[in-house]
Coordinates of C-alpha atoms and ligand atoms in Angstrom, one line a residue:
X23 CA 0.0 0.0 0.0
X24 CA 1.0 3.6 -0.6
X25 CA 2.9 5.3 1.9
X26 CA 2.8 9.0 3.1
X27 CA 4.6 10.6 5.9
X28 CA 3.3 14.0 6.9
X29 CA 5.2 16.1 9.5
X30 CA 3.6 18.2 12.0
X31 CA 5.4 21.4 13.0
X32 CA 4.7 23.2 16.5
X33 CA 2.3 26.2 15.3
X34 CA -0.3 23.3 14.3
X35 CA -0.2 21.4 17.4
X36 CA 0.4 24.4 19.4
X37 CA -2.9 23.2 21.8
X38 CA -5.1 20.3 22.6
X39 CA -7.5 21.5 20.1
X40 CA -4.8 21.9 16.9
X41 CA -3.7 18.0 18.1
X42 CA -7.1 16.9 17.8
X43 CA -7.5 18.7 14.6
X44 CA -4.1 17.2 12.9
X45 CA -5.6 13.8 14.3
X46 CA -8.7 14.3 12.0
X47 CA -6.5 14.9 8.8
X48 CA -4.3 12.4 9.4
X49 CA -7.7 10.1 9.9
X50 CA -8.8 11.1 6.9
X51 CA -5.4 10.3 4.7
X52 CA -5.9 7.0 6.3
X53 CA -9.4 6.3 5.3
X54 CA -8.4 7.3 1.8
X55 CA -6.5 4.4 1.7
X56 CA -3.0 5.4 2.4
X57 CA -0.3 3.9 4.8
X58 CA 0.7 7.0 7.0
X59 CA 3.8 7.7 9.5
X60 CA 3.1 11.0 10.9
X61 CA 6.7 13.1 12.1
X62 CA 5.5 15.5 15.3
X63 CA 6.7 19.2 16.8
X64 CA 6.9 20.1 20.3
X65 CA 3.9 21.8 21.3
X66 CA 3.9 25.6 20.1
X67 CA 6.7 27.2 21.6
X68 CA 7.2 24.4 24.0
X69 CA 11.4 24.1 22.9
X70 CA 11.5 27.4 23.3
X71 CA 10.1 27.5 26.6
X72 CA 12.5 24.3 27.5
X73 CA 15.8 26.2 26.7
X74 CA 14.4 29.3 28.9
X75 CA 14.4 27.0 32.1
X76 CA 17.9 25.4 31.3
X77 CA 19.1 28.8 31.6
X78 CA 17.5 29.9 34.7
X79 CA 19.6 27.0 36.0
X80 CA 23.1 27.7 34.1
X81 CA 24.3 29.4 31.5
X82 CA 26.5 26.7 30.0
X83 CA 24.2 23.5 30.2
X84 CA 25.9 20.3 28.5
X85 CA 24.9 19.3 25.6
X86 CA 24.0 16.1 27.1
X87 CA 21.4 17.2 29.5
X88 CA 20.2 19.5 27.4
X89 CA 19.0 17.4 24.6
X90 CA 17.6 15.4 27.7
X91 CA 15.5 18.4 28.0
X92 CA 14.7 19.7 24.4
X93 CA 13.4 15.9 23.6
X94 CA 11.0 16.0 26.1
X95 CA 8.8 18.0 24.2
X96 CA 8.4 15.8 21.0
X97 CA 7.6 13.2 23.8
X98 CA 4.7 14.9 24.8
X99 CA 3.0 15.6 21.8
X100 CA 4.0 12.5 20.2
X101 CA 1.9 10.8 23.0
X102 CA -1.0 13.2 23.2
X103 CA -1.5 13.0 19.2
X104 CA -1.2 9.2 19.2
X105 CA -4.1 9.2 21.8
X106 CA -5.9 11.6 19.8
X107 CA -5.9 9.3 16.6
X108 CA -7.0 6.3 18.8
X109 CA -9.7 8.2 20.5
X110 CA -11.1 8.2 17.1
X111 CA -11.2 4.9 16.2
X112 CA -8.0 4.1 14.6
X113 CA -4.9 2.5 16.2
X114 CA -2.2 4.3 16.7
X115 CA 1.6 4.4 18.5
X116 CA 3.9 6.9 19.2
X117 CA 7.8 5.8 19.4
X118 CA 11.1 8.2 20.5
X119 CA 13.7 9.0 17.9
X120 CA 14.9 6.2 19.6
X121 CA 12.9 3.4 19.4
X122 CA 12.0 4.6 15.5
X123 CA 15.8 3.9 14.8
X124 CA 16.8 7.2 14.2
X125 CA 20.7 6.8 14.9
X126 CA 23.0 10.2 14.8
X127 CA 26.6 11.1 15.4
X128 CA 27.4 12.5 18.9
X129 CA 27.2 16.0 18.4
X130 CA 24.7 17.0 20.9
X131 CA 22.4 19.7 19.9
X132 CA 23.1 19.5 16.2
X133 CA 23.2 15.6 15.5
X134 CA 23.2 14.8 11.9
X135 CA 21.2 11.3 10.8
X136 CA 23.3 8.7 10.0
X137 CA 21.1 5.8 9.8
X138 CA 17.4 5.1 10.2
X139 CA 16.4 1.7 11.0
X140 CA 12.7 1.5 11.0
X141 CA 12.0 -1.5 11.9
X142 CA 9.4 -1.1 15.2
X143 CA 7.8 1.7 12.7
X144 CA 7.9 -0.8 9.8
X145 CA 6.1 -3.3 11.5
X146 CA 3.0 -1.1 13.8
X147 CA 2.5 -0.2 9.7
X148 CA 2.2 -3.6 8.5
X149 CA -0.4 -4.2 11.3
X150 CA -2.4 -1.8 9.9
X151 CA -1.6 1.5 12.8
X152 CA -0.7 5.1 12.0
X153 CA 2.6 5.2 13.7
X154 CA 3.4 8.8 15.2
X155 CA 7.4 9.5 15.7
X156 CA 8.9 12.5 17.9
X157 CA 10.6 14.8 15.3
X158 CA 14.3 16.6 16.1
X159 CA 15.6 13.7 18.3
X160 CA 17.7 10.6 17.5
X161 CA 20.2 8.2 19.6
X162 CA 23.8 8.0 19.1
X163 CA 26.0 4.9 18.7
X164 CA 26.3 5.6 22.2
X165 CA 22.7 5.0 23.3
X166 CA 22.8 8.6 24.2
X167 CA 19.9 10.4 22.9
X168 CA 20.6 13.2 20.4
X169 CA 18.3 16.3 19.0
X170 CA 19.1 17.9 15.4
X171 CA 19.0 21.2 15.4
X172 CA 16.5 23.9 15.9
X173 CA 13.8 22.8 12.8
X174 CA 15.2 20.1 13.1
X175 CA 12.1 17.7 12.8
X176 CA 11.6 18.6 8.9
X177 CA 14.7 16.2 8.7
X178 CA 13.1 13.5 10.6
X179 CA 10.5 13.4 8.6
X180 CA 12.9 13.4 5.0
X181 CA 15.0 10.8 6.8
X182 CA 11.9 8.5 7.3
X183 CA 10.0 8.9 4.4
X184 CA 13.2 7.4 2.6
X185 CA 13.5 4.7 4.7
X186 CA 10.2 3.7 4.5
X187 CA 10.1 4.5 0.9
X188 CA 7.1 6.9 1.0
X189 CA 5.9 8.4 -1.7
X190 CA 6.0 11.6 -0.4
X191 CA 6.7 13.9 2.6
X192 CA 4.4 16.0 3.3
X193 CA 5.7 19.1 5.3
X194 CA 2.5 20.8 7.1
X195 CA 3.6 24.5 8.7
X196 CA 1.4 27.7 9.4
X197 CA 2.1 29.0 5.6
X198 CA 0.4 27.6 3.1
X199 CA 4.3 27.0 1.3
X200 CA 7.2 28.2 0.1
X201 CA 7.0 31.8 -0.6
X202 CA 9.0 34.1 -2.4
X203 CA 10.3 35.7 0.8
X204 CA 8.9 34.8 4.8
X205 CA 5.3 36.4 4.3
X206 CA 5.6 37.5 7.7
X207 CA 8.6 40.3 6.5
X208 CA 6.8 41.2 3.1
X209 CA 3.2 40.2 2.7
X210 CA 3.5 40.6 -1.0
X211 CA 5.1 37.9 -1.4
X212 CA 3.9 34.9 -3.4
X213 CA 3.9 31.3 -2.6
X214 CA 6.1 29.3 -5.5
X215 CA 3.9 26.2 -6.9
X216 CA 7.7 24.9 -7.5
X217 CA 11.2 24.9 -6.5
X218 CA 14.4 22.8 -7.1
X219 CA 15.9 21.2 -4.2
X220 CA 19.2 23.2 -5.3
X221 CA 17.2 26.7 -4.8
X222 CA 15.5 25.6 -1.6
X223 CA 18.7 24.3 0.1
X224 CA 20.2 27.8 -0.4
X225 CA 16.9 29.3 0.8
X226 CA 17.2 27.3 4.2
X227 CA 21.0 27.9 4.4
X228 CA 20.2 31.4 4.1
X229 CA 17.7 31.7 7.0
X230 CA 14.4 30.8 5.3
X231 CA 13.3 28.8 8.1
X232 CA 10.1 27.3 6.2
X233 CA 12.7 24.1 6.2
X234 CA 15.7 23.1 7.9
X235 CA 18.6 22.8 6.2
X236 CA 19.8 19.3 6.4
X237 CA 16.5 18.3 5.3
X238 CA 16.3 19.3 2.2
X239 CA 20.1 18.1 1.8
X240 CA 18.7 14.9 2.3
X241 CA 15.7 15.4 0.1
X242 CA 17.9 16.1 -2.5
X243 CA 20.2 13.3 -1.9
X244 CA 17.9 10.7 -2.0
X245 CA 15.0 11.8 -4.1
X246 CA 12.6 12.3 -2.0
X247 CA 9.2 14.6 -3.4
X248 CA 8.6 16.8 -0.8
X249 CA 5.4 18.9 -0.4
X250 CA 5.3 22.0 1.9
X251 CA 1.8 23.2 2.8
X252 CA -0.5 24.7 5.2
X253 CA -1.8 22.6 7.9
X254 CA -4.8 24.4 8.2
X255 CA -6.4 24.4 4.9
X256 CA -6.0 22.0 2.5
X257 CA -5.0 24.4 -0.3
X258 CA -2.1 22.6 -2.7
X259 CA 1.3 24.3 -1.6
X260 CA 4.9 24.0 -3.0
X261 CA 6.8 21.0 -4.5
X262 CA 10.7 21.2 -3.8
X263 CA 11.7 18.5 -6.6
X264 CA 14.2 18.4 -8.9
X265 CA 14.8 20.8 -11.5
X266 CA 13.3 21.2 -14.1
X267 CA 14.7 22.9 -17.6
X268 CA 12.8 25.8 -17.7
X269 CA 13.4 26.5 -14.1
X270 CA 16.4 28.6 -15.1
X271 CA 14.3 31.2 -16.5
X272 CA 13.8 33.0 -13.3
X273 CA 16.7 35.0 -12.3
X274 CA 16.1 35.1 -8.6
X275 CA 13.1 32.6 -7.0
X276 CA 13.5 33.7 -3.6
X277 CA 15.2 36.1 -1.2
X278 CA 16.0 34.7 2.3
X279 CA 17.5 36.8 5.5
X280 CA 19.3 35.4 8.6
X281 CA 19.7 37.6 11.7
X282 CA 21.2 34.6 14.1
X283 CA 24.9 35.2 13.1
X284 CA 27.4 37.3 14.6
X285 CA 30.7 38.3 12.8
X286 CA 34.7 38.0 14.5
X287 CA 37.0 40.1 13.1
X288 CA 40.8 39.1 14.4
X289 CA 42.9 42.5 13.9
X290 CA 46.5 42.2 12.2
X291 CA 46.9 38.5 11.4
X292 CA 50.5 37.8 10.8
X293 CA 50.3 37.2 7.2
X294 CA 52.0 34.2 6.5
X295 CA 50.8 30.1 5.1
X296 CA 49.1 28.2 7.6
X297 CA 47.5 31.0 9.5
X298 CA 44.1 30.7 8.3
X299 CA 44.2 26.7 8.3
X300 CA 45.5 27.3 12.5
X301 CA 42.3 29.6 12.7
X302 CA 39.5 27.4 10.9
X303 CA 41.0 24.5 12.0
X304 CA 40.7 25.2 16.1
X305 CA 37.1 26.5 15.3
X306 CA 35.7 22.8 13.4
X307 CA 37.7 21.3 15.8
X308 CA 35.2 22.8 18.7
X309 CA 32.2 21.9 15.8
X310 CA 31.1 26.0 15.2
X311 CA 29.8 26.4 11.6
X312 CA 32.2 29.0 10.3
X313 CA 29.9 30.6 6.9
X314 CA 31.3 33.9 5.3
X315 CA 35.5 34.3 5.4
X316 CA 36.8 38.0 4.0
X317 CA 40.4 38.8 4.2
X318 CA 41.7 42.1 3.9
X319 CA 45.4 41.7 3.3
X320 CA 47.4 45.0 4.1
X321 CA 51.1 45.6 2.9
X322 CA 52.5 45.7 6.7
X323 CA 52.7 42.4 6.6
X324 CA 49.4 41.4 8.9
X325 CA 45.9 41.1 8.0
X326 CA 42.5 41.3 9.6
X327 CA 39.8 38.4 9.1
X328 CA 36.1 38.1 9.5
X329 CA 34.3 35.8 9.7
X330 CA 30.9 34.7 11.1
X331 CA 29.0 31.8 13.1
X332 CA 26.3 31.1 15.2
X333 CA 25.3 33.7 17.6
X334 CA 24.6 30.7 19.7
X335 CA 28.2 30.0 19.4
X336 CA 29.9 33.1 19.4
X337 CA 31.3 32.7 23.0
X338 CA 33.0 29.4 22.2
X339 CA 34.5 31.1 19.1
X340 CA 35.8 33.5 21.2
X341 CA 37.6 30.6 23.2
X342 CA 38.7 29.2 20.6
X343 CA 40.4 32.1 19.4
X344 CA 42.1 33.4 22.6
X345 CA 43.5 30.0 23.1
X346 CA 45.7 30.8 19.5
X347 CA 47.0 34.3 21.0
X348 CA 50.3 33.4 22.3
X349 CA 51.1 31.0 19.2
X350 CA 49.7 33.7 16.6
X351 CA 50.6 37.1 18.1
X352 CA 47.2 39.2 16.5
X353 CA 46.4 42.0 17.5
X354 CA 42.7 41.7 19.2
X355 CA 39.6 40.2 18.4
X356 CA 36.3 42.0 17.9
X357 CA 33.0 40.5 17.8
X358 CA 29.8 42.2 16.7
X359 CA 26.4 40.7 16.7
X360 CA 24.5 43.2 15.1
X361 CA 24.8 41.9 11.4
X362 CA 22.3 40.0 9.5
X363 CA 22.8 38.4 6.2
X364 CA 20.2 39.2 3.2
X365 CA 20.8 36.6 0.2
X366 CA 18.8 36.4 -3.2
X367 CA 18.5 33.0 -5.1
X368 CA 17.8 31.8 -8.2
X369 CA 19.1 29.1 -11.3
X370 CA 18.7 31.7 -13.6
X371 CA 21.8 33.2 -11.6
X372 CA 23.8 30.5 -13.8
X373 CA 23.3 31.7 -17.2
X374 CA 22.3 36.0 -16.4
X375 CA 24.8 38.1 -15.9
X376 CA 24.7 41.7 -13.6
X377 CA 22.3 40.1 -11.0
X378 CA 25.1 41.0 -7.9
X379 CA 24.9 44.4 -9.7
X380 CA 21.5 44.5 -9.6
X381 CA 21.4 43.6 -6.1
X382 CA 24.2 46.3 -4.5
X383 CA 22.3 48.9 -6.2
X384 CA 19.0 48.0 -4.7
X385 CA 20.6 48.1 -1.6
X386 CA 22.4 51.6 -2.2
X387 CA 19.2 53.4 -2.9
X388 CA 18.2 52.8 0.4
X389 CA 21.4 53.7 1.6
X390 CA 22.3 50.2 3.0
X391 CA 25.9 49.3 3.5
X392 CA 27.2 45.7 2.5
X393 CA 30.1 44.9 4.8
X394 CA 30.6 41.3 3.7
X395 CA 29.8 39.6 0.1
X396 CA 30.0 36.2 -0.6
X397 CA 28.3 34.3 -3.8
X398 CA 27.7 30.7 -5.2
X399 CA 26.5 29.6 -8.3
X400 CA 22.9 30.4 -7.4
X401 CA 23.1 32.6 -4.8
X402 CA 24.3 36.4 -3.6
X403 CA 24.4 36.9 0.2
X404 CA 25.3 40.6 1.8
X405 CA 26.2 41.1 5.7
X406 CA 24.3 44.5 6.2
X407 CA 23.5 46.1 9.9
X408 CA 20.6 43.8 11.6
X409 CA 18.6 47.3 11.8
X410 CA 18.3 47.3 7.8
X411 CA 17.6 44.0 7.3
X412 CA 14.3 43.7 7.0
X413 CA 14.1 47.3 4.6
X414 CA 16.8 44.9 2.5
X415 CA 14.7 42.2 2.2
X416 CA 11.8 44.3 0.9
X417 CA 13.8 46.3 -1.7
X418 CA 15.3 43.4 -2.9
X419 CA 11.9 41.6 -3.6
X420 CA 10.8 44.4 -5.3
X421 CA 13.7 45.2 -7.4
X422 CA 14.3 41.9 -8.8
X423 CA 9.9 41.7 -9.2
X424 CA 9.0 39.2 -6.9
X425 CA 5.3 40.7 -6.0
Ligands
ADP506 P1 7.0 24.8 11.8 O1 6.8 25.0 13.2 O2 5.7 24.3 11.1 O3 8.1 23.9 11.5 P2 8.5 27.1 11.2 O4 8.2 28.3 12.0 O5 9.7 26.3 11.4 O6 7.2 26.2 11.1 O7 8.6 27.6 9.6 C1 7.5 28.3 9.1 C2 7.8 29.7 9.1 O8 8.9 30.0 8.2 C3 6.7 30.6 8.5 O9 5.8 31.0 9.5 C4 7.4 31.8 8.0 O10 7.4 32.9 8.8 C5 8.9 31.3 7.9 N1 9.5 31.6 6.6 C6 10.7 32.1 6.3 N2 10.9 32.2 5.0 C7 9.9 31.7 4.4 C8 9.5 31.5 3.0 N3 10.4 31.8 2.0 N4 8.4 30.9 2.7 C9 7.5 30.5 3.7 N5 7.8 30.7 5.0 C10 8.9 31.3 5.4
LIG507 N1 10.8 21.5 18.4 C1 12.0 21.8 17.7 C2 12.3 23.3 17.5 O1 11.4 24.1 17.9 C3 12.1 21.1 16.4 C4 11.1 21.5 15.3 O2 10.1 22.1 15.7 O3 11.3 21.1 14.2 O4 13.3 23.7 17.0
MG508 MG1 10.2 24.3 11.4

């Protein structure tokens, strides 16, 4: 029988009332016939909420104990939507990351799938039960329990619709898809009836948080049809798929922002070979997602270098680089956390030339300073003040006509 798994994100099982209401969908899918595995949020802003009280005890939890903490909330509403579903009538059984055979590397708090072994999930299906799993947690080699990253159920549910072979995943949010930029920041924007996996991974990796990152990576990977739509309609949303020939025709499809990095600057670098491997090297030793690099090379014979990361990990940046002072005699480090990144994307990028031009001057006329650039084949992103951001995103969308 055909196979769907749908995924659940918090906003649409925020309250007892949404859980019941996702129940009925999911109720329904079944009575048309259709094998279903259902991927669950924590409640609203219940991870949110979690993270608050781990720091009213500490301000450096482990990692450990605090995916101990963050898991608990897929727990819960895995539990309370499984009841939900049986209270109507149908069978139904919730299972951990865990017990679903999600296995991850040890990197707690931003675990990356390595396996899934399905086989309690594979089973409950066969005997005819809509099995419900708790999204954004997994278990390491090391029977320690793991969670993926904020978002991080979207890849949960990629991960398992591939093992189990689905035939698609069905990504339920509070938008009704993938829209030209997050509606919330410019409500002109349009929802895209389409998308390559190629344009939507840059989207995510820019900040669009419609879908997280490594899911769509995986998506990609292995094929897998994804559909993002609204949980509370049943209006058809977006297809991320492969692409498509005349895909390229569109210069830019989307504009994303991200206002959750900070930027280090290191101030008079020796310049010499090796210094910049020492750096980079130190901070994915510690496991910090280093994204945009400038160098500014001077003829004294130092150099300064920025880069940025995580806000959440701009402290242990900071360590890692005041660890190197001795051994590479810079001057100081700065760090500043009032940046944000704007980024436009598009295939048509590939084959159009003067899009970056295109883009700067939409951003001068509004008197916005770039202070980083940094481009891909499909893809332009600019390091602006955080203040601007949001005026960046909406003159960008309008100057390349996304309305
Ligand atoms: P969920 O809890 O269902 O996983 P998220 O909050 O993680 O939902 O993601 C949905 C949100 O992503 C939307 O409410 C929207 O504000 C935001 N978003 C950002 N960029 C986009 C975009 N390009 N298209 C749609 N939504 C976007
Ligand atoms: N509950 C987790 C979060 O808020 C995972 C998710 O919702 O995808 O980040
Ligand atoms: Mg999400």
């Amino acid at each position: 029988m055909n196979l769907i798994v749908q995924k659940y994100g918090g906003t649409s099982v925020a309250t007892p009332e949404l859980i019941k209401r996702a129940a009925l969908r999911i109720v329904s899918l079944k009575k048309k016939g259709y094998d279903v595995a259902v991927v669950i949020s924590a409640m609203g802003d219940t991870t949110d909420r979690l993270l608050n009280l781990a720091t009213k005890i500490t301000d450096r939890p482990s990692g450990r104990e605090l995916d101990m903490l963050l898991s608990s909330g897929e727990r819960v509403a895995m539990a309370l939507l499984s009841m939900a579903i049986n209270s109507m009538g149908f069978p139904a059984i919730s299972f951990t990351g865990s017990q679903s055979g999600i296995v991850t590397d040890t990197v707690h708090t931003k675990a990356r799938i390595k396996a899934v072994r399905p086989y309690r999930v594979q089973e409950e299906l066969k005997k005819g039960k809509i099995v419900v799993v708790a999204g954004f947690q997994g278990v390491s080699p090391e029977h320690e329990v793991t969670t993926l990253g904020r978002g991080g159920s979207d890849t949960t549910a990629v991960a398992l619709a591939y093992a189990l072979g689905a035939e698609q995943c069905e990504i339920l949010t509070d938008v009704d898809g993938v829209y030209t930029a997050d509606p919330r920041i410019v409500p002109r924007a349009r929802k895209l009836d389409a998308i390559s996996y190629d344009e939507m991974l840059e989207l995510a990796s820019s900040g669009a948080k419609v879908l997280h990152t490594r899911s769509v990576e995986l998506a990609k990977q292995y094929k897998v049809l994804l559909h993002v739509r609204s949980s509370f309609n049943e209006n058809p949303g977006t297809i991320v798929k492969e692409e498509e020939k005349q895909m390229e025709e569109i210069l830019v499809r989307g504009i994303a922002y991200d206002d959750s990095e900070a930027k280090v600057t290191i101030r008079e670098v020796p310049d010499r070979p090796g210094v910049a491997a020492r750096i980079f090297g130190s901070l994915a030793q510690a496991n910090i997602n280093v994204d945009m690099i400038i160098q500014n090379v001077s003829d004294s014979g130092t150099t300064d270098m920025s880069f940025t990361v995580p806000e959440s990990e701009l402290l242990q940046a900071l360590g890692c680089i005041e660890k190197l002072r001795t051994e590479m005699e810079f001057k100081d480090v700065v760090a500043d956390n009032d940046i944000a990144k704007v980024s436009i994307v598009g295939l048509g990028m590939r084959s159009h030339s003067g899009v970056a031009a295109r883009m700067f001057q939409a951003l001068a006329e509004k008197g916005i300073n770039i202070e980083m650039i940094s481009t891909s084949e499909i893809k332009i992103s600019c390091v602006v003040r955080r203040p601007e951001v949001e005026e960046a995103v909406k003159a960008l969308h309008k100057a390349f006509e996304l309305e």
